[in-house]
Coordinates of C-alpha atoms and ligand atoms in Angstrom, one line a residue:
X198 CA 103.1 130.0 116.6
X199 CA 99.8 131.8 117.0
X200 CA 97.8 131.4 120.2
X201 CA 94.9 129.9 118.3
X202 CA 97.2 127.1 117.1
X203 CA 97.4 125.8 120.6
X204 CA 94.5 123.5 121.3
X205 CA 93.4 121.5 124.4
X206 CA 92.3 118.0 123.6
X207 CA 91.6 114.8 125.6
X208 CA 94.6 112.4 125.7
X209 CA 92.4 109.8 124.1
X210 CA 92.3 112.0 121.0
X211 CA 96.1 112.0 120.6
X212 CA 97.4 110.4 117.5
X213 CA 100.7 110.2 115.6
X214 CA 101.7 113.3 113.8
X215 CA 100.4 115.7 116.5
X216 CA 102.8 118.1 118.1
X217 CA 102.5 117.8 121.9
X218 CA 103.2 120.9 123.9
X219 CA 102.1 119.8 127.4
X220 CA 99.8 117.9 129.6
X221 CA 97.0 119.4 131.7
X222 CA 97.3 118.1 135.2
X223 CA 99.9 116.7 137.5
X224 CA 103.2 117.2 135.7
X225 CA 104.7 114.4 137.8
X226 CA 102.5 112.0 135.8
X227 CA 104.0 113.3 132.6
X228 CA 105.5 110.2 131.0
X229 CA 108.0 112.1 128.9
X230 CA 111.2 114.0 129.8
X231 CA 110.3 116.7 127.4
X232 CA 106.7 117.4 126.7
X233 CA 107.2 119.5 123.5
X234 CA 107.7 117.1 120.6
X235 CA 106.2 115.5 117.6
X236 CA 104.3 112.4 118.5
X237 CA 105.9 110.0 116.1
X238 CA 105.8 106.4 117.4
X239 CA 103.2 104.0 118.6
X240 CA 105.2 103.6 121.8
X241 CA 104.9 107.3 122.7
X242 CA 101.2 107.2 121.9
X243 CA 100.8 104.2 124.2
X244 CA 102.8 105.9 127.0
X245 CA 100.7 109.1 126.7
X246 CA 97.5 107.2 126.9
X247 CA 98.7 105.1 129.8
X248 CA 99.7 108.3 131.8
X249 CA 96.4 108.5 133.5
X250 CA 96.2 112.2 132.5
X251 CA 93.0 113.3 131.0
X252 CA 93.9 116.3 128.8
X253 CA 96.8 117.7 126.9
X254 CA 97.8 120.6 124.7
X255 CA 98.8 120.4 121.0
X256 CA 100.2 122.9 118.6
X257 CA 98.3 122.5 115.3
X258 CA 100.8 124.8 113.5
X259 CA 103.6 122.2 114.0
X260 CA 101.6 119.0 113.7
X261 CA 98.3 117.4 112.9
X262 CA 95.0 118.7 114.2
X263 CA 92.0 116.6 115.4
X264 CA 90.3 115.6 112.2
X265 CA 86.6 114.8 112.0
X266 CA 85.8 111.1 112.1
X267 CA 85.0 109.8 108.6
X268 CA 81.7 108.0 108.3
X269 CA 82.3 104.2 108.2
X270 CA 81.8 102.7 104.7
X271 CA 80.3 99.2 104.4
X272 CA 82.2 96.5 102.6
X273 CA 80.6 93.6 100.8
X274 CA 82.0 90.3 102.0
X275 CA 84.4 91.8 104.5
X276 CA 84.5 90.2 107.8
X277 CA 84.5 92.5 110.8
X278 CA 87.7 92.9 112.7
X279 CA 87.3 92.6 116.4
X280 CA 88.5 95.3 118.8
X281 CA 89.6 97.6 116.0
X282 CA 90.7 101.0 117.3
X283 CA 88.9 103.6 115.3
X284 CA 91.1 106.7 114.9
X285 CA 90.2 109.6 112.7
X286 CA 92.2 109.6 109.4
X287 CA 95.3 111.6 109.4
X288 CA 95.1 114.5 107.0
X289 CA 97.5 114.0 104.1
X290 CA 100.5 116.3 104.2
X291 CA 100.3 117.0 107.9
X292 CA 103.9 115.8 108.1
X293 CA 106.6 116.7 105.6
X294 CA 108.3 113.8 103.8
X295 CA 111.4 114.4 106.0
X296 CA 109.2 114.2 109.2
X297 CA 107.5 111.1 107.8
X298 CA 110.8 109.4 107.2
X299 CA 111.7 110.0 110.9
X300 CA 108.2 108.8 111.9
X301 CA 108.5 105.7 109.7
X302 CA 112.0 104.9 111.1
X303 CA 110.6 104.9 114.7
X304 CA 107.5 103.0 113.6
X305 CA 109.8 100.3 112.1
X306 CA 111.6 100.0 115.4
X307 CA 108.4 99.7 117.4
X308 CA 106.9 97.3 115.0
X309 CA 110.0 95.1 114.9
X310 CA 109.9 94.8 118.7
X311 CA 106.2 94.0 118.8
X312 CA 106.4 91.5 116.0
X313 CA 109.5 89.9 117.6
X314 CA 107.4 89.5 120.8
X315 CA 104.5 88.0 118.9
X316 CA 106.7 85.5 117.1
X317 CA 108.4 84.5 120.4
X318 CA 105.0 83.8 122.0
X319 CA 103.9 81.8 118.9
X320 CA 107.1 79.9 119.1
X321 CA 106.2 78.8 122.6
X322 CA 102.8 77.6 121.3
X323 CA 100.9 80.4 122.9
X324 CA 98.0 82.0 121.1
X325 CA 99.3 84.9 118.9
X326 CA 98.4 88.2 120.6
X327 CA 97.0 90.0 117.7
X328 CA 95.4 92.7 119.8
X329 CA 98.3 95.1 119.3
X330 CA 98.3 94.4 115.6
X331 CA 95.2 96.5 114.9
X332 CA 96.8 99.5 116.6
X333 CA 100.0 98.9 114.7
X334 CA 98.1 98.6 111.4
X335 CA 96.3 101.9 112.2
X336 CA 99.7 103.6 112.6
X337 CA 101.0 102.0 109.4
X338 CA 97.8 103.0 107.5
X339 CA 98.2 106.6 108.6
X340 CA 101.9 106.7 107.6
X341 CA 101.1 105.2 104.2
X342 CA 98.2 107.6 103.7
X343 CA 100.5 110.6 104.4
X344 CA 103.6 109.5 102.4
X345 CA 103.4 105.9 101.1
X346 CA 107.1 105.9 100.1
X347 CA 108.5 106.5 103.6
X348 CA 107.6 103.3 105.3
X349 CA 107.8 101.2 102.1
X350 CA 111.4 102.3 101.4
X351 CA 112.6 102.1 105.0
X352 CA 111.1 98.7 105.7
X353 CA 113.1 97.4 102.7
X354 CA 116.2 97.7 104.9
X355 CA 116.6 94.4 106.8
X356 CA 119.3 92.9 108.9
X357 CA 120.1 89.2 109.1
X358 CA 118.5 88.8 112.5
X359 CA 115.3 90.7 111.9
X360 CA 114.4 89.7 108.3
X361 CA 111.2 87.9 109.2
X362 CA 109.9 90.8 111.4
X363 CA 110.8 93.6 109.0
X364 CA 109.4 91.5 106.1
X365 CA 106.0 91.5 108.0
X366 CA 106.1 95.3 108.3
X367 CA 107.1 95.8 104.7
X368 CA 104.4 93.5 103.4
X369 CA 101.9 95.2 105.7
X370 CA 102.8 98.7 104.3
X371 CA 102.7 97.4 100.7
X372 CA 99.3 95.8 101.3
X373 CA 97.9 99.0 102.6
X374 CA 99.2 101.0 99.6
X375 CA 97.9 98.3 97.2
X376 CA 94.5 98.2 98.8
X377 CA 94.4 102.0 98.4
X378 CA 95.4 101.8 94.7
X379 CA 92.6 99.2 94.2
X380 CA 90.2 101.6 95.9
X381 CA 89.2 99.0 98.5
X382 CA 87.1 100.3 101.4
X383 CA 88.7 101.5 104.6
X384 CA 87.9 98.3 106.6
X385 CA 89.2 96.2 103.7
X386 CA 92.4 98.3 103.6
X387 CA 92.9 97.5 107.3
X388 CA 92.2 93.8 106.6
X389 CA 94.8 93.9 103.9
X390 CA 97.4 95.5 106.3
X391 CA 96.6 92.9 109.0
X392 CA 97.0 90.1 106.4
X393 CA 100.4 91.5 105.5
X394 CA 101.5 91.7 109.1
X395 CA 100.4 88.2 110.0
X396 CA 100.9 86.3 106.7
X397 CA 104.1 84.5 107.9
X398 CA 103.2 84.0 111.5
X399 CA 103.4 80.2 110.8
X400 CA 107.2 80.6 110.4
X401 CA 107.3 80.9 114.2
X402 CA 106.8 77.1 114.2
X403 CA 109.7 76.5 111.8
X404 CA 113.0 75.7 113.6
X405 CA 115.3 78.8 113.5
X406 CA 118.2 76.9 112.2
X407 CA 116.2 76.2 109.0
X408 CA 114.6 79.6 108.9
X409 CA 117.9 81.5 109.1
X410 CA 120.0 78.9 107.3
X411 CA 122.6 80.9 105.2
X412 CA 122.8 78.3 102.4
X413 CA 120.2 76.6 100.3
X414 CA 117.7 74.3 101.9
X415 CA 117.6 70.5 101.5
X416 CA 114.4 69.0 100.1
X417 CA 113.3 68.0 103.6
X418 CA 114.0 71.4 105.0
X419 CA 112.1 73.0 102.1
X420 CA 109.1 70.7 102.8
X421 CA 109.2 71.8 106.5
X422 CA 109.2 75.5 105.5
X423 CA 106.3 75.0 103.1
X424 CA 104.1 74.0 106.0
X425 CA 104.2 77.5 107.5
X426 CA 100.9 78.7 105.8
X427 CA 99.0 75.9 107.6
X428 CA 100.8 76.5 110.9
X429 CA 99.9 80.2 110.6
X430 CA 96.2 79.4 109.8
X431 CA 96.1 77.2 112.9
X432 CA 98.0 79.7 115.1
X433 CA 95.4 82.4 114.2
X434 CA 92.4 80.1 115.0
X435 CA 91.8 81.8 118.3
X436 CA 93.7 85.0 117.5
X437 CA 90.7 87.3 117.1
X438 CA 91.2 88.0 113.4
X439 CA 88.7 87.6 110.6
X440 CA 88.4 84.6 108.3
X441 CA 89.8 86.7 105.4
X442 CA 93.0 87.4 107.3
X443 CA 93.4 83.6 108.1
X444 CA 92.7 82.8 104.4
X445 CA 95.4 85.2 103.3
X446 CA 97.8 83.5 105.7
X447 CA 96.8 80.0 104.5
X448 CA 96.9 80.7 100.7
X449 CA 99.6 83.4 100.2
X450 CA 101.8 80.9 98.4
X451 CA 99.1 79.7 95.9
X452 CA 99.5 80.6 92.3
X453 CA 97.0 81.6 89.7
X454 CA 97.9 78.5 87.5
X455 CA 97.4 76.1 90.4
X456 CA 101.1 75.3 90.9
X457 CA 101.4 76.8 94.4
X458 CA 100.9 75.4 97.8
X459 CA 99.5 74.1 100.1
X460 CA 96.2 73.4 98.3
X461 CA 97.0 74.0 94.7
X462 CA 94.1 76.5 94.4
X463 CA 93.8 78.3 91.1
X464 CA 92.5 81.6 89.8
X465 CA 89.7 83.3 91.6
X466 CA 89.3 80.3 94.0
X467 CA 92.2 82.0 95.7
X468 CA 90.8 84.8 97.9
X469 CA 91.5 88.4 96.9
X470 CA 93.5 89.1 100.1
X471 CA 95.7 86.0 99.4
X472 CA 96.3 87.1 95.8
X473 CA 97.3 90.5 97.0
X474 CA 99.5 89.1 99.7
X475 CA 101.2 86.9 97.1
X476 CA 102.3 89.9 95.1
X477 CA 103.5 92.0 98.1
X478 CA 105.2 89.0 99.7
X479 CA 107.2 88.0 96.6
X480 CA 108.1 91.6 95.8
X481 CA 109.5 92.3 99.2
X482 CA 111.3 88.9 99.4
X483 CA 113.1 89.3 96.1
X484 CA 114.1 92.9 96.6
X485 CA 115.5 92.3 100.1
X486 CA 119.2 91.4 100.8
X487 CA 119.7 88.0 102.4
X488 CA 122.9 86.5 103.8
X489 CA 123.0 84.2 100.7
X490 CA 121.8 86.6 98.0
X491 CA 121.7 90.2 97.2
X492 CA 118.2 91.7 96.7
X493 CA 117.2 92.6 93.2
X494 CA 116.7 96.2 92.2
X495 CA 113.0 97.0 92.5
X496 CA 112.7 97.8 88.8
X497 CA 114.2 94.5 87.8
X498 CA 112.1 92.7 90.4
X499 CA 108.9 94.2 88.8
X500 CA 109.9 93.2 85.3
X501 CA 110.7 89.6 86.4
X502 CA 107.3 89.4 88.2
X503 CA 105.5 90.5 85.1
X504 CA 107.3 87.9 83.1
X505 CA 106.3 85.0 85.4
X506 CA 103.1 84.0 83.6
X507 CA 100.6 82.1 85.7
X508 CA 102.0 83.2 89.0
X509 CA 100.1 86.4 90.0
X510 CA 96.7 87.8 89.4
X511 CA 97.4 90.3 86.5
X512 CA 94.8 92.8 87.7
X513 CA 96.4 92.9 91.2
X514 CA 99.9 93.1 89.7
X515 CA 98.9 96.1 87.5
X516 CA 97.6 97.9 90.6
X517 CA 100.8 97.0 92.4
X518 CA 102.9 98.6 89.6
X519 CA 100.9 101.7 90.1
X520 CA 101.9 101.6 93.8
X521 CA 105.6 101.2 93.3
X522 CA 106.0 103.2 90.1
X523 CA 108.3 103.1 87.0
X524 CA 111.2 103.9 89.2
X525 CA 110.0 102.0 92.2
X526 CA 110.4 103.3 95.7
X527 CA 113.8 102.2 97.0
X528 CA 115.4 101.9 93.6
X529 CA 118.7 103.5 92.8
X530 CA 118.6 106.2 90.1
X531 CA 121.0 108.6 88.3
X532 CA 119.9 112.2 88.1
X533 CA 120.6 114.7 85.3
X534 CA 122.7 116.6 87.9
X535 CA 125.1 113.6 88.0
X536 CA 124.0 112.5 91.4
X537 CA 123.0 109.0 92.6
X538 CA 119.8 108.9 94.5
X539 CA 117.3 106.5 96.0
X540 CA 113.6 107.0 95.2
X541 CA 111.6 107.6 98.4
X542 CA 108.2 108.7 97.1
X543 CA 106.2 108.5 93.9
X544 CA 104.6 111.5 92.3
X545 CA 101.1 110.5 91.0
X546 CA 101.1 113.3 88.4
X547 CA 104.4 112.1 86.9
X548 CA 105.9 108.8 87.7
X549 CA 109.2 109.9 86.1
X550 CA 109.5 112.7 88.6
X551 CA 109.5 111.1 92.1
X552 CA 110.9 112.4 95.3
X553 CA 114.5 111.2 95.8
X554 CA 117.2 111.2 98.4
X555 CA 120.5 112.2 96.7
X556 CA 123.6 111.1 98.4
X557 CA 126.5 110.7 96.0
X558 CA 128.1 112.8 93.3
X559 CA 129.2 110.7 90.3
X560 CA 131.5 113.4 88.9
X561 CA 133.5 113.8 92.1
X562 CA 133.0 110.1 93.1
X563 CA 132.2 111.3 96.6
X564 CA 129.4 111.1 99.1
X565 CA 127.4 114.3 99.5
X566 CA 125.2 115.3 102.5
X567 CA 121.9 113.4 102.0
X568 CA 119.4 115.8 100.3
X569 CA 115.7 115.2 99.8
X570 CA 114.7 116.5 96.3
X571 CA 111.1 116.6 95.0
X572 CA 111.7 116.3 91.3
X573 CA 108.1 117.4 90.5
X574 CA 109.0 120.8 91.9
X575 CA 112.1 121.5 89.8
X576 CA 112.7 121.9 86.1
X577 CA 116.5 121.8 86.6
X578 CA 116.9 118.2 87.6
X579 CA 115.2 114.8 86.7
X580 CA 115.8 111.1 86.7
X581 CA 117.8 110.0 83.6
X582 CA 117.7 106.3 84.3
X583 CA 117.9 103.4 86.7
X584 CA 121.4 102.7 88.2
X585 CA 122.8 99.3 88.8
X586 CA 122.8 98.7 92.6
X587 CA 126.1 96.8 92.2
X588 CA 127.7 100.2 91.6
X589 CA 127.8 100.7 95.3
X590 CA 127.9 98.2 98.1
X591 CA 124.6 97.8 100.0
X592 CA 126.2 99.0 103.2
X593 CA 127.2 102.3 101.5
X594 CA 123.7 102.8 100.2
X595 CA 122.2 102.1 103.7
X596 CA 124.7 104.3 105.5
X597 CA 124.4 107.2 103.2
X598 CA 120.7 107.1 102.6
X599 CA 119.1 105.8 105.8
X600 CA 122.0 105.7 108.3
X601 CA 121.0 108.9 109.9
X602 CA 117.5 107.6 110.5
X603 CA 118.8 104.3 111.8
X604 CA 121.3 105.8 114.2
X605 CA 119.2 104.8 117.2
X606 CA 119.4 101.1 116.4
Ligands
FE2_1787 FE1 105.1 82.8 103.4

């Protein structure tokens, strides 16, 4: 660490990915037990900003630096988002993939708690507090911009009691990555993330015994669930979000052929945000494990979605395939080295050479210490094909692959 790597900045300039080495001022006001650590969660950021301390020190050799603020780009047709916190974009690569996975795991925990609280308020008929959502979307945008695969792959892991909340995080991360692939403007990318985060808020008005029912729904129950887009649209009426976010909430179950609900809209009559949300929503839903069904492998899910003619906007779906790749993030693959691995990040130069987390040796039929391998950086190993997820129980995959990251649950 060189002396010129240590920089004094104002606490308001702090953002995720910075390596905090101390506060300038009364140390009793320091909100953390240790002041030397990588700032990796929205909670820590909030605590630091709430400390009342004006300045702090960061080490730019161990974390992100203060980046220049990018000039705002205008967006035709995009509604402004109120109270958006403008943070400078995080330089790509400021965190390693390993660090980003840790960051994403903590971000998932924070997001789950915040979304749980928002749903609880909405369940009581209160106006959804969407103020924290803009800050959360900013954190998610920065994570996805650094390493899109980290949050997308971690948010696929859902537990019975948190499906709805983690589904919101997953769809948010997928929407941000999709907006980026579609080269939407920075404000539109944030609108997309917010649409993903809030698209199912109307489910807060659906009785929990129906929402979490482990068996198939009766016709009446299904009719009740199908009202959630309209409930959500209503709940966001005074929520301080733009019309395009409310539109995405209302129409994310419409289909291009007009066979969706609630208004049987068709084609381009469905807003772009709603068409994008439809793709991300269905992909995450069918690849997630539920109490009554096992999630599909991401590669199978994509081919099924391509085969459902009339359901999705083909242009949006093509861009989405670019996001998740040939061996989609989260899919189980077999390596030439006879290891099983999970894809954690795509490599844009070669979709057949993603970054993977290897955790199982096929030859010895034993678990091996989880190892992150960037296949674009080695000639010795490569993916030889997709592997059937039924080969290993989901619990084993989760334990071996992400268990370390989820230890704090
Ligand atoms: Fe929905």
